[in-house]
Short mmCIF file of C-alpha atoms and ligand atoms in Angstrom, two decimals:
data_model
loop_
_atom_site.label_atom_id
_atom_site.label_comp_id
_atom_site.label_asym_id
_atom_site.label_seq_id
_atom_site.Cartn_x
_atom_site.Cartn_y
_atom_site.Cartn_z
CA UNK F 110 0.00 0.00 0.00
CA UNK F 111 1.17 3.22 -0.52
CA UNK F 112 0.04 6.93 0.78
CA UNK F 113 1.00 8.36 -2.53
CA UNK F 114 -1.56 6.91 -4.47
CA UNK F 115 -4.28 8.75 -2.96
CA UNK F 116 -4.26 12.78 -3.49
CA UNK F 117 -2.88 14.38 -0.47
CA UNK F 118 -5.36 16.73 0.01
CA UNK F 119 -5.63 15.92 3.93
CA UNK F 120 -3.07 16.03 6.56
CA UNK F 121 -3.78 12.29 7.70
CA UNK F 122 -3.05 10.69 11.49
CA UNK F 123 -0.81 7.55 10.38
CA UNK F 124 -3.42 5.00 11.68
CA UNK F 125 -5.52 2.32 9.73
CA UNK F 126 -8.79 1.15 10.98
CA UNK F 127 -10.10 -2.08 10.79
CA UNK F 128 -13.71 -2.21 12.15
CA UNK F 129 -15.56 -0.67 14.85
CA UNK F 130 -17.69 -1.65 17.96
CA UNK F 131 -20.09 0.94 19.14
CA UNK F 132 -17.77 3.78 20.11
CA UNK F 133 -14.95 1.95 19.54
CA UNK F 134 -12.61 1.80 16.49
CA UNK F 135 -10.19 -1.17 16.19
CA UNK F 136 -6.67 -0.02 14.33
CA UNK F 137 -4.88 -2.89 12.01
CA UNK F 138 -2.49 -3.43 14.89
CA UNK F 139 -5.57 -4.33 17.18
CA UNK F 140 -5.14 -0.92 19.08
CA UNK F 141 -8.82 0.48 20.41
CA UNK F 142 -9.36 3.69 20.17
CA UNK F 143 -12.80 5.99 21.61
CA UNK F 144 -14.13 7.22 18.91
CA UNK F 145 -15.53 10.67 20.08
CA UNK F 146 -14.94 12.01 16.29
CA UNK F 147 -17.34 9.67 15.00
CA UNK F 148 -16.28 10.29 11.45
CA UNK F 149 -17.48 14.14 12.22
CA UNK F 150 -20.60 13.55 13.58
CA UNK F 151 -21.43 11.14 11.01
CA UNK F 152 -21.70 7.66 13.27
CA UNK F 153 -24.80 8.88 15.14
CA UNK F 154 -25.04 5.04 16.50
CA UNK F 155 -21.72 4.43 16.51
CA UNK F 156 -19.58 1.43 14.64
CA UNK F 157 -21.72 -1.81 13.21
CA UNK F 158 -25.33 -1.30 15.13
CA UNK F 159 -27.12 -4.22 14.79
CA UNK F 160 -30.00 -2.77 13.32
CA UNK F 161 -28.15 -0.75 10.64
CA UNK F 162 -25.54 -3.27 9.43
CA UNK F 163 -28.75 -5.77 9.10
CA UNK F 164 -31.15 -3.12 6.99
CA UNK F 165 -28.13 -2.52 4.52
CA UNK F 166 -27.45 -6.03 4.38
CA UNK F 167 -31.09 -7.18 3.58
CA UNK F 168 -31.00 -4.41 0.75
CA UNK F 169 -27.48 -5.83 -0.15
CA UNK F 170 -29.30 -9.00 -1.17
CA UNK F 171 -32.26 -6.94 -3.32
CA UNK F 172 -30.70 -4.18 -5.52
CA UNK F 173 -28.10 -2.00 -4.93
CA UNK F 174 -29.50 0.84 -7.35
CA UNK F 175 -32.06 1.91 -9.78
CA UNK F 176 -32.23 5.19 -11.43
CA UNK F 177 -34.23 8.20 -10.29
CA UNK F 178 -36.44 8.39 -13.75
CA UNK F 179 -38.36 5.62 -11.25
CA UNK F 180 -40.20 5.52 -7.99
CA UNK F 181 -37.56 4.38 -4.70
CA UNK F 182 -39.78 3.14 -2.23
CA UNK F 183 -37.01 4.00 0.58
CA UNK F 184 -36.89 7.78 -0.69
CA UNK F 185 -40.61 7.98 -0.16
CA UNK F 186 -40.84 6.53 3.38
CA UNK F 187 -37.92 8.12 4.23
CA UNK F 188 -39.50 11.90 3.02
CA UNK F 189 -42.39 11.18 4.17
CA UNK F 190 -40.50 10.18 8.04
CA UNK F 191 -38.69 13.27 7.60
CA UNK F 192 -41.51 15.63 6.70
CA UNK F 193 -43.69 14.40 9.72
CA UNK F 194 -40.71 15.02 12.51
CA UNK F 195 -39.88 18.69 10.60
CA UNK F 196 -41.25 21.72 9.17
CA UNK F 197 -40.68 20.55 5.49
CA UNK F 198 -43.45 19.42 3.10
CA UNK F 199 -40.94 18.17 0.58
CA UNK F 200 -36.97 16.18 0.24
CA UNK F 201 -34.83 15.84 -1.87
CA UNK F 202 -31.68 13.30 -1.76
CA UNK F 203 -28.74 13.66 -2.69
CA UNK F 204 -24.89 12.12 -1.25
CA UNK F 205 -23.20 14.66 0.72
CA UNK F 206 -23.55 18.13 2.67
CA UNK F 207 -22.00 19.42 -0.26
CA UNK F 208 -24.59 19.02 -2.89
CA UNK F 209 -27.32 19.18 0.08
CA UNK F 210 -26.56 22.78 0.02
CA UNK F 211 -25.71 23.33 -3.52
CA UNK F 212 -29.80 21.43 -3.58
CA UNK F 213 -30.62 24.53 -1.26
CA UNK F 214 -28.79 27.30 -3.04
CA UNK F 215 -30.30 26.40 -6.48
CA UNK F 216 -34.01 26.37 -4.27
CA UNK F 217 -33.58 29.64 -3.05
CA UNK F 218 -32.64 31.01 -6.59
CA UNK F 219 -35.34 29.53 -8.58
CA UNK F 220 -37.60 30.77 -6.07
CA UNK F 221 -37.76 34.09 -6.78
CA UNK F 222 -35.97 33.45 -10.60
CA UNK F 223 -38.77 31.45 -11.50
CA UNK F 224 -41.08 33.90 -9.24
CA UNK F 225 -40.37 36.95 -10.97
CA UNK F 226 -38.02 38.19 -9.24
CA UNK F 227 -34.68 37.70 -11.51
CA UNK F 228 -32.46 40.21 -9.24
CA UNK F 229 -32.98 38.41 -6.46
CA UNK F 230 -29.60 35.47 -6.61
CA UNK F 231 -27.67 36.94 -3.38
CA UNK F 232 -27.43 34.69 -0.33
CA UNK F 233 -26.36 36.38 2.91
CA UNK F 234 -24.23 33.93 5.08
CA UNK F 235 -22.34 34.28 8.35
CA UNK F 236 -19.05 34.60 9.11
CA UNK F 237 -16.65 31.31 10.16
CA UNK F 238 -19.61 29.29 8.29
CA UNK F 239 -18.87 26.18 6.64
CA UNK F 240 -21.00 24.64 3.82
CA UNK F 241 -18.67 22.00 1.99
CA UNK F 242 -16.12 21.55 -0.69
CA UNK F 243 -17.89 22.71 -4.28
CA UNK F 244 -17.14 25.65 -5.88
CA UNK F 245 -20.41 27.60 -4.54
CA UNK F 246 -20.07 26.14 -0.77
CA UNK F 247 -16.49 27.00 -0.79
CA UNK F 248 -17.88 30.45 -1.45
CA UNK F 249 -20.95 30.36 1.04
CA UNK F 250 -18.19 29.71 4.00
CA UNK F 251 -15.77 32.38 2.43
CA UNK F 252 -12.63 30.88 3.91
CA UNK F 253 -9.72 32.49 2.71
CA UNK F 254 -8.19 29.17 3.04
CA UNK F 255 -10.84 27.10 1.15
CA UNK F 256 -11.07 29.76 -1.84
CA UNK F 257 -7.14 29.90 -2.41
CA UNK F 258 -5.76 29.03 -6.03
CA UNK F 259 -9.52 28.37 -6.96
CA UNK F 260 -10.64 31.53 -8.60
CA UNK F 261 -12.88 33.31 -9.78
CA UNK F 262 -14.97 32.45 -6.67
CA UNK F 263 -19.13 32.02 -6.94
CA UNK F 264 -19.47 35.69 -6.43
CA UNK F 265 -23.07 35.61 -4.88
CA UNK F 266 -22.63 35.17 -1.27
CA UNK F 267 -22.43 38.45 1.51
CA UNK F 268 -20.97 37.60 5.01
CA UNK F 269 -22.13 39.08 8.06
CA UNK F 270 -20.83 38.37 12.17
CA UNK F 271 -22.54 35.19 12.65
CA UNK F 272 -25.67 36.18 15.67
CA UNK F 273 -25.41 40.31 14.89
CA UNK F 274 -28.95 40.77 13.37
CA UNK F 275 -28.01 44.47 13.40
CA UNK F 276 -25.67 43.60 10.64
CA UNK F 277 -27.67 40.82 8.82
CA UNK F 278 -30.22 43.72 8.16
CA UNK F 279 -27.50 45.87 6.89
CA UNK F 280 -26.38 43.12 4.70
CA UNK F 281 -29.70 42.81 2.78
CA UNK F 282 -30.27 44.38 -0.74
CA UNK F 283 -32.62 44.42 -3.77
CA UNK F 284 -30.55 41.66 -4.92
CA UNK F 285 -30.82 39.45 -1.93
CA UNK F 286 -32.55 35.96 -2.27
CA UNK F 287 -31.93 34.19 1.25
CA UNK F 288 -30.13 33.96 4.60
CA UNK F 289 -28.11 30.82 5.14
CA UNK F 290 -27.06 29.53 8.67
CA UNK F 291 -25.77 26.71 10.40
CA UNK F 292 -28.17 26.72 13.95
CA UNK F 293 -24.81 25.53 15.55
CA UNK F 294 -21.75 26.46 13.66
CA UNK F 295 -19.55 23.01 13.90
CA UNK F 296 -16.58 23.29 11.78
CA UNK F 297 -16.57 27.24 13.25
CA UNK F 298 -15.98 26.41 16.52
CA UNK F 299 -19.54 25.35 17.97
CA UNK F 300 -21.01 28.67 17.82
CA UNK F 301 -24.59 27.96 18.81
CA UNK F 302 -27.25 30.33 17.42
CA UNK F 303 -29.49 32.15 20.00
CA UNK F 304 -33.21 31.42 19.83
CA UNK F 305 -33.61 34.99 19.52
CA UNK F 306 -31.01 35.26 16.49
CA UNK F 307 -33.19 32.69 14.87
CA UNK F 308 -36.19 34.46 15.45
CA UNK F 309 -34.88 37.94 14.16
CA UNK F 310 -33.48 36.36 11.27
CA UNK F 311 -37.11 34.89 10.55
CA UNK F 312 -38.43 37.85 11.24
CA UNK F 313 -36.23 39.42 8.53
CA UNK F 314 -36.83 37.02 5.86
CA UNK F 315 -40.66 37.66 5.90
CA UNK F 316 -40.60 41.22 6.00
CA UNK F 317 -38.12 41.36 3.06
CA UNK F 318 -39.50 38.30 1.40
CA UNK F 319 -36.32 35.68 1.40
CA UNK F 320 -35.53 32.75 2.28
CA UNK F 321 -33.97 30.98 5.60
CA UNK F 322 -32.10 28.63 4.95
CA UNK F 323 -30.48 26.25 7.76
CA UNK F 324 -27.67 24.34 7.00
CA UNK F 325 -28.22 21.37 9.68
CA UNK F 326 -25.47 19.05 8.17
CA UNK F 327 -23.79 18.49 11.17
CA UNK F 328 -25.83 19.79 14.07
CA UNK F 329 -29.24 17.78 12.49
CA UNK F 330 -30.08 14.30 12.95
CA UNK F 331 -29.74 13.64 17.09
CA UNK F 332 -26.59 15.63 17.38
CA UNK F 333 -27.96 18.71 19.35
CA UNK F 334 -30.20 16.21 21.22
CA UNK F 335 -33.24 16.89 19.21
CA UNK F 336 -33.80 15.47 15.50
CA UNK F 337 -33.25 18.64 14.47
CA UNK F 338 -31.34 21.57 15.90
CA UNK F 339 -33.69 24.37 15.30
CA UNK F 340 -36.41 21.82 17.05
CA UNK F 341 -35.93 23.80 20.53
CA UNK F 342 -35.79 27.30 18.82
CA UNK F 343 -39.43 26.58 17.39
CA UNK F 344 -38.30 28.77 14.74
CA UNK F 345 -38.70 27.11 11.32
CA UNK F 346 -36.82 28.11 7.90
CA UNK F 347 -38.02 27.49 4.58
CA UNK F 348 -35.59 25.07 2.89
CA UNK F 349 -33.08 22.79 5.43
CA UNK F 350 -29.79 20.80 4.07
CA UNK F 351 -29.16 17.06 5.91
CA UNK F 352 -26.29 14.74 5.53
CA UNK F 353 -23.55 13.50 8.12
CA UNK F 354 -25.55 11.28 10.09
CA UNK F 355 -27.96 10.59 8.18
CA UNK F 356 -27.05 7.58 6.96
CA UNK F 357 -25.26 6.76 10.02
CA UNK F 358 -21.83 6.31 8.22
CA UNK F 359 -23.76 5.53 4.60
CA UNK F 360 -23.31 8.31 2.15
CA UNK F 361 -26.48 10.33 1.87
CA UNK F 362 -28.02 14.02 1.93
CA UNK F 363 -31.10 15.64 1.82
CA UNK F 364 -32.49 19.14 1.06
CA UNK F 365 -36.27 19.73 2.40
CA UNK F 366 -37.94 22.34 1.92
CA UNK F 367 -41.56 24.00 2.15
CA UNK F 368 -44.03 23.64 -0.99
CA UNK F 369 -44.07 27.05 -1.46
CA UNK F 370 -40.21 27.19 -1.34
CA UNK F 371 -39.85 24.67 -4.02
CA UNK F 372 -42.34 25.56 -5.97
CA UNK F 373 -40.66 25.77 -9.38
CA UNK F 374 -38.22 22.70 -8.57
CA UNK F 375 -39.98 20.93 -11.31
CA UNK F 376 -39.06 17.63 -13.62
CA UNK F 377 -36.02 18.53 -15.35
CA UNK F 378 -34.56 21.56 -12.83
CA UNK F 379 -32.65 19.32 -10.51
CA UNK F 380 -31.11 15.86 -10.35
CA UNK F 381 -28.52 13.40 -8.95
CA UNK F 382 -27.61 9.80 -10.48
CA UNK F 383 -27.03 8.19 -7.00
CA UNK F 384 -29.04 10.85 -5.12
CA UNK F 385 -31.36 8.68 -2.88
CA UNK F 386 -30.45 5.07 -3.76
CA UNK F 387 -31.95 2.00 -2.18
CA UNK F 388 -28.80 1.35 0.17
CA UNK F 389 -28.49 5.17 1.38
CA UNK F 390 -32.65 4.95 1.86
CA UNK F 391 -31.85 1.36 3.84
CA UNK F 392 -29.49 3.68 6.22
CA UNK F 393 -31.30 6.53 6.65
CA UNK F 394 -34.79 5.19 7.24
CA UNK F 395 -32.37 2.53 9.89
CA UNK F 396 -31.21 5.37 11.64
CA UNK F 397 -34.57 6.89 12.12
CA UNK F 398 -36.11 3.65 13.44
CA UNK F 399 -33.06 3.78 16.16
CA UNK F 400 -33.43 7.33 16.71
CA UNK F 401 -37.32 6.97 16.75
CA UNK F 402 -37.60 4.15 19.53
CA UNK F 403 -38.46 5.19 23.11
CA UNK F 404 -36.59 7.23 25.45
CA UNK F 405 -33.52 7.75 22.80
CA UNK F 406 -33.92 11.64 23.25
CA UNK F 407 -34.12 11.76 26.52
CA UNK F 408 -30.96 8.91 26.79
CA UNK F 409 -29.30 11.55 24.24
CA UNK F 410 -29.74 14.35 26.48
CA UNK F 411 -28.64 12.84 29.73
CA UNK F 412 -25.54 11.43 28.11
CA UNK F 413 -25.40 15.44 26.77
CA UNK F 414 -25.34 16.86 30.40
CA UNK F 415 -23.35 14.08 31.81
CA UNK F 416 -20.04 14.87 29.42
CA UNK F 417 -20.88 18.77 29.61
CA UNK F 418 -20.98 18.79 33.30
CA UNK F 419 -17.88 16.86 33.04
CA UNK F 420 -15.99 19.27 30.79
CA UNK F 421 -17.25 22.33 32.93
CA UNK F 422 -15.35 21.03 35.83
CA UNK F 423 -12.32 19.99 33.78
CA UNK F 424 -12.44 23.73 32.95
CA UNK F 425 -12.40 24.95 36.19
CA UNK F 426 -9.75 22.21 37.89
CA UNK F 427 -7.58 23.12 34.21
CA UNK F 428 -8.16 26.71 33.68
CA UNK F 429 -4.45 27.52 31.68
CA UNK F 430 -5.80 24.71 29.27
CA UNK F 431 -9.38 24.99 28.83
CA UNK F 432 -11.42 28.18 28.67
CA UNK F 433 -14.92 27.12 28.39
CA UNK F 434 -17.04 24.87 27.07
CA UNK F 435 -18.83 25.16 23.46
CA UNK F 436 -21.72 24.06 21.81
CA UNK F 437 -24.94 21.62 22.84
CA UNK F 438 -26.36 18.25 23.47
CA UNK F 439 -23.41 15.77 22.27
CA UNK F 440 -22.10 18.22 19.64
CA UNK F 441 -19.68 20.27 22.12
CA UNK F 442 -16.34 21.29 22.38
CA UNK F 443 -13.52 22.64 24.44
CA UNK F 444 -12.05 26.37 23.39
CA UNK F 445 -8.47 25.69 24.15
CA UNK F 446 -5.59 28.24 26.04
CA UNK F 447 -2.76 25.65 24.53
CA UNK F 448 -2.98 24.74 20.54
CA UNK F 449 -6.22 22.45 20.17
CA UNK F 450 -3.81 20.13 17.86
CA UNK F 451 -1.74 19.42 20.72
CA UNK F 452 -4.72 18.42 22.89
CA UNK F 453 -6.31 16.48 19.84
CA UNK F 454 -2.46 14.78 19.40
CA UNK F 455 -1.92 14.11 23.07
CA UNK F 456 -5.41 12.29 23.39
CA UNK F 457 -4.71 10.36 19.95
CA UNK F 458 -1.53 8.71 21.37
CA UNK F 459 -4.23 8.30 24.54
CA UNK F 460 -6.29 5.76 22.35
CA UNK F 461 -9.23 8.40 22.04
CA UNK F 462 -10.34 9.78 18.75
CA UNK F 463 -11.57 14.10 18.89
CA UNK F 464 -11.47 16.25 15.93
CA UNK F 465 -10.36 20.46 16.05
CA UNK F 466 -12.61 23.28 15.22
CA UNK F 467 -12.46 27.05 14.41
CA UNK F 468 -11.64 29.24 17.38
CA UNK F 469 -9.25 27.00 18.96
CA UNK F 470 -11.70 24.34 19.66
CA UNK F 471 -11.17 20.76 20.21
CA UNK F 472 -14.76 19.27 19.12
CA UNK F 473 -16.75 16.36 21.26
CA UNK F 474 -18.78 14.30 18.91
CA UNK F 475 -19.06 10.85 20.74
CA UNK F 476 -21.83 8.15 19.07
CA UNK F 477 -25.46 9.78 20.18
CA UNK F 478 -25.56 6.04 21.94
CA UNK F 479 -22.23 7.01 23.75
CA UNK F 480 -22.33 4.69 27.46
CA UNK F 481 -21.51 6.35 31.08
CA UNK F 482 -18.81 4.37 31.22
CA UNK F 483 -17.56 5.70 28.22
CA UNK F 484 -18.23 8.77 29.08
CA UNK F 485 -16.19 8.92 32.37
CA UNK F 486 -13.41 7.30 30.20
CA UNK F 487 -13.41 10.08 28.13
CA UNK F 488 -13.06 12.69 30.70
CA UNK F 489 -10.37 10.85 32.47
CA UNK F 490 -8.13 10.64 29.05
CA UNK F 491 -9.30 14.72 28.51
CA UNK F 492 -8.19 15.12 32.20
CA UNK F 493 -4.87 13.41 32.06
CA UNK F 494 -4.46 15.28 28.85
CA UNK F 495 -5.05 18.65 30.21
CA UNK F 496 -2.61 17.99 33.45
CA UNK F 497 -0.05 16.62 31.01
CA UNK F 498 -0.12 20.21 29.33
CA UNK F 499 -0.40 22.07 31.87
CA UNK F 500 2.82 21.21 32.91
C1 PLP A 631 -19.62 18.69 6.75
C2 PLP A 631 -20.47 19.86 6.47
C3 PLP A 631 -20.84 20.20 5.16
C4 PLP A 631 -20.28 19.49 3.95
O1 PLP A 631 -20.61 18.14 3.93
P1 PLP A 631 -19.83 17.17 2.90
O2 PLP A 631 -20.57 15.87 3.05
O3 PLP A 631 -18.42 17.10 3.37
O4 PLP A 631 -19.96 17.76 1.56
C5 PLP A 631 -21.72 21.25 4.98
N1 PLP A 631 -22.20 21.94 6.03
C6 PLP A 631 -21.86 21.65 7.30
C7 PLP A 631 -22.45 22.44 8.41
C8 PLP A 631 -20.98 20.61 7.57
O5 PLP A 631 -20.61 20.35 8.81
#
């Protein structure tokens, strides 16, 4: 094997898996490791869950694919799930968070392109926002970093201070068509949006007539402790992008969005050759039985509050290390004194997986199914990491 032969467009930790256990992931050399990455928030129920590896299997055994000019039973049961638990009256699947919000971008342009309203193609998104990889996400997020050496840049998106509604009104023109936001930033730094910013920015949409757009890649699907972040706001946009845990660790996104938002997303406007396949629908609609069963919120949340009380008091017994805690339900994060590499490094050759964030951050994302035990274990190995730096 060699590390050549794949494009070196990430800066990799020199460690191969070889399967996974719940929150467990088991290296070639039989080393375990926590997994409290969880492939970025992607393994909501952790490594091999009975249920899921047994729904993709059965599909396995049926048909792997057929193309979109036909009905997919899984994409309708699977909108139809994720209709009734949301605001949305309509999906749309797709494979990644990438084209999720390219799906939602293209929504809130037809909208008002189709609607009359030609002028209207600007998107207003926050600052330290991350949408994906593609050409027009890479320009949503606006990361100097991300756009470098790929000019010209989608030049459609305005950036404001992400929870200054002062300045999102400023921001909005003749030629504006929506407002994008993540409800809790997660590559940012765990920036988590106040109900009242969510409110104002609704507010703001319907006076002006836009859009609001929630990009709820990473913070949807269990990870706030809800289905859906924006669940405890009760403040609803028009058009919503899905993917990481969706499919549990399958490959799958989704766009929904009102009726009246995708109104003109007729035959022909939109379309995706893998978008919504029978094995992603397997996943997705096997996650959603998991995450739909009795008491799983309200396990969620207590496993939420027992690691955040945790990392509040590692905060205060570690205070040259760890400034505060970020974020909500088990999506949270640690804003570092020391370099959050180092604290992500130290707890790697610790057997426990983390992954960094804007701000200085070291992110949390454990399985939603994450045990006490595992738990504890976690705050131990954050513990001994923090005293180890310290030093
Ligand atoms: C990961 C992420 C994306 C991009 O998802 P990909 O599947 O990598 O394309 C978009 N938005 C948010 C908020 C994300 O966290």
């Amino acid at each position: 094997m060699s590390t050549q032969a794949v494009m070196s467009t990430y800066a990799r930790t020199d460690i191969v898996f070889e399967r996974g256990e719940g929150s467990w992931l088991i290296a070639s050399d039989g080393q375990r490791f926590l997994d409290f990455n969880s492939g970025i928030a992607v393994n909501a129920l952790g490594h091999a869950h009975p249920h899921l590896v047994k729904a993709l299997q059965d599909q396995a055994g049926k048909f792997w694919h057929c193309s979109n000019l036909y009905r997919i039973d899984g994409q309708e049961k699977l909108a139809d799930r994720l209709i009734s638990f949301s605001f949305a009256d309509t999906a749309f699947f797709c494979n990644s968070g990438a084209e999720a919000l390219e799906c939602a971008i293209k929504i809130g342009r037809r909208y008002h392109q189709a609607g009359g309203r030609p002028e209207r193609y600007r998107i207003i998104t926050a600052e330290n926002a991350f949408h994906g990889r593609t050409l027009a996400t890479i320009a949503a997020g606006g990361q100097a970093r991300h756009l470098d050496g790929f000019a010209p840049v989608v030049e459609a998106f305005d950036r404001i201070p992400f929870g200054d509604l002062n300045e999102a009104r400023a921001a909005i023109t003749a030629e504006t068509a929506a407002i994008l936001v993540e409800p809790v930033q997660g590559e940012g730094g765990l920036a988590v949006a106040s109900d009242g910013y969510l409110k104002g920015l609704r507010a703001m949409a319907d006076e002006f007539g836009l859009l609001l757009i929630y990009d709820e890649v990473q913070c949807g699907m269990g990870r706030t402790g809800d289905l859906f972040a924006y669940e405890k706001s009760g403040v609803a946009p028009d058009i919503m992008s899905l993917a990481k845990a969706l499919g549990g660790g399958f490959p799958v996104g989704a766009c929904l969005a009102t009726s009246a938002a995708a109104e003109h997303m007729v035959p022909g406007t939109h379309g995706s050759t893998f978008g919504g396949n029978p094995l992603a629908m397997a996943a997705a609609n096997a996650v959603l039985d998991v995450m739909t069963e009795e008491g799983f919120w309200a396990r969620v949340q207590q496993a939420a509050s027992r690691l955040s009380h945790g990392l509040e008091s590692l905060v205060e017994t570690y205070a040259s290390v760890f400034e505060g805690v970020r974020g909500r339900g088990l999506m949270l994060g640690l804003k570092c004194s020391v370099p959050n590499g180092d604290v992500v490094d130290m707890l790697i050759n610790d057997n426990m997986l983390t992954v960094v964030a804007g701000d200085n951050v070291v992110r949390l994302l454990p399985p939603l199914t994450v045990s006490d035990d595992e738990i504890d274990l976690a705050l131990s190995k954050l513990g001994s990491a923090a005293k180890a730096l310290a030093d």
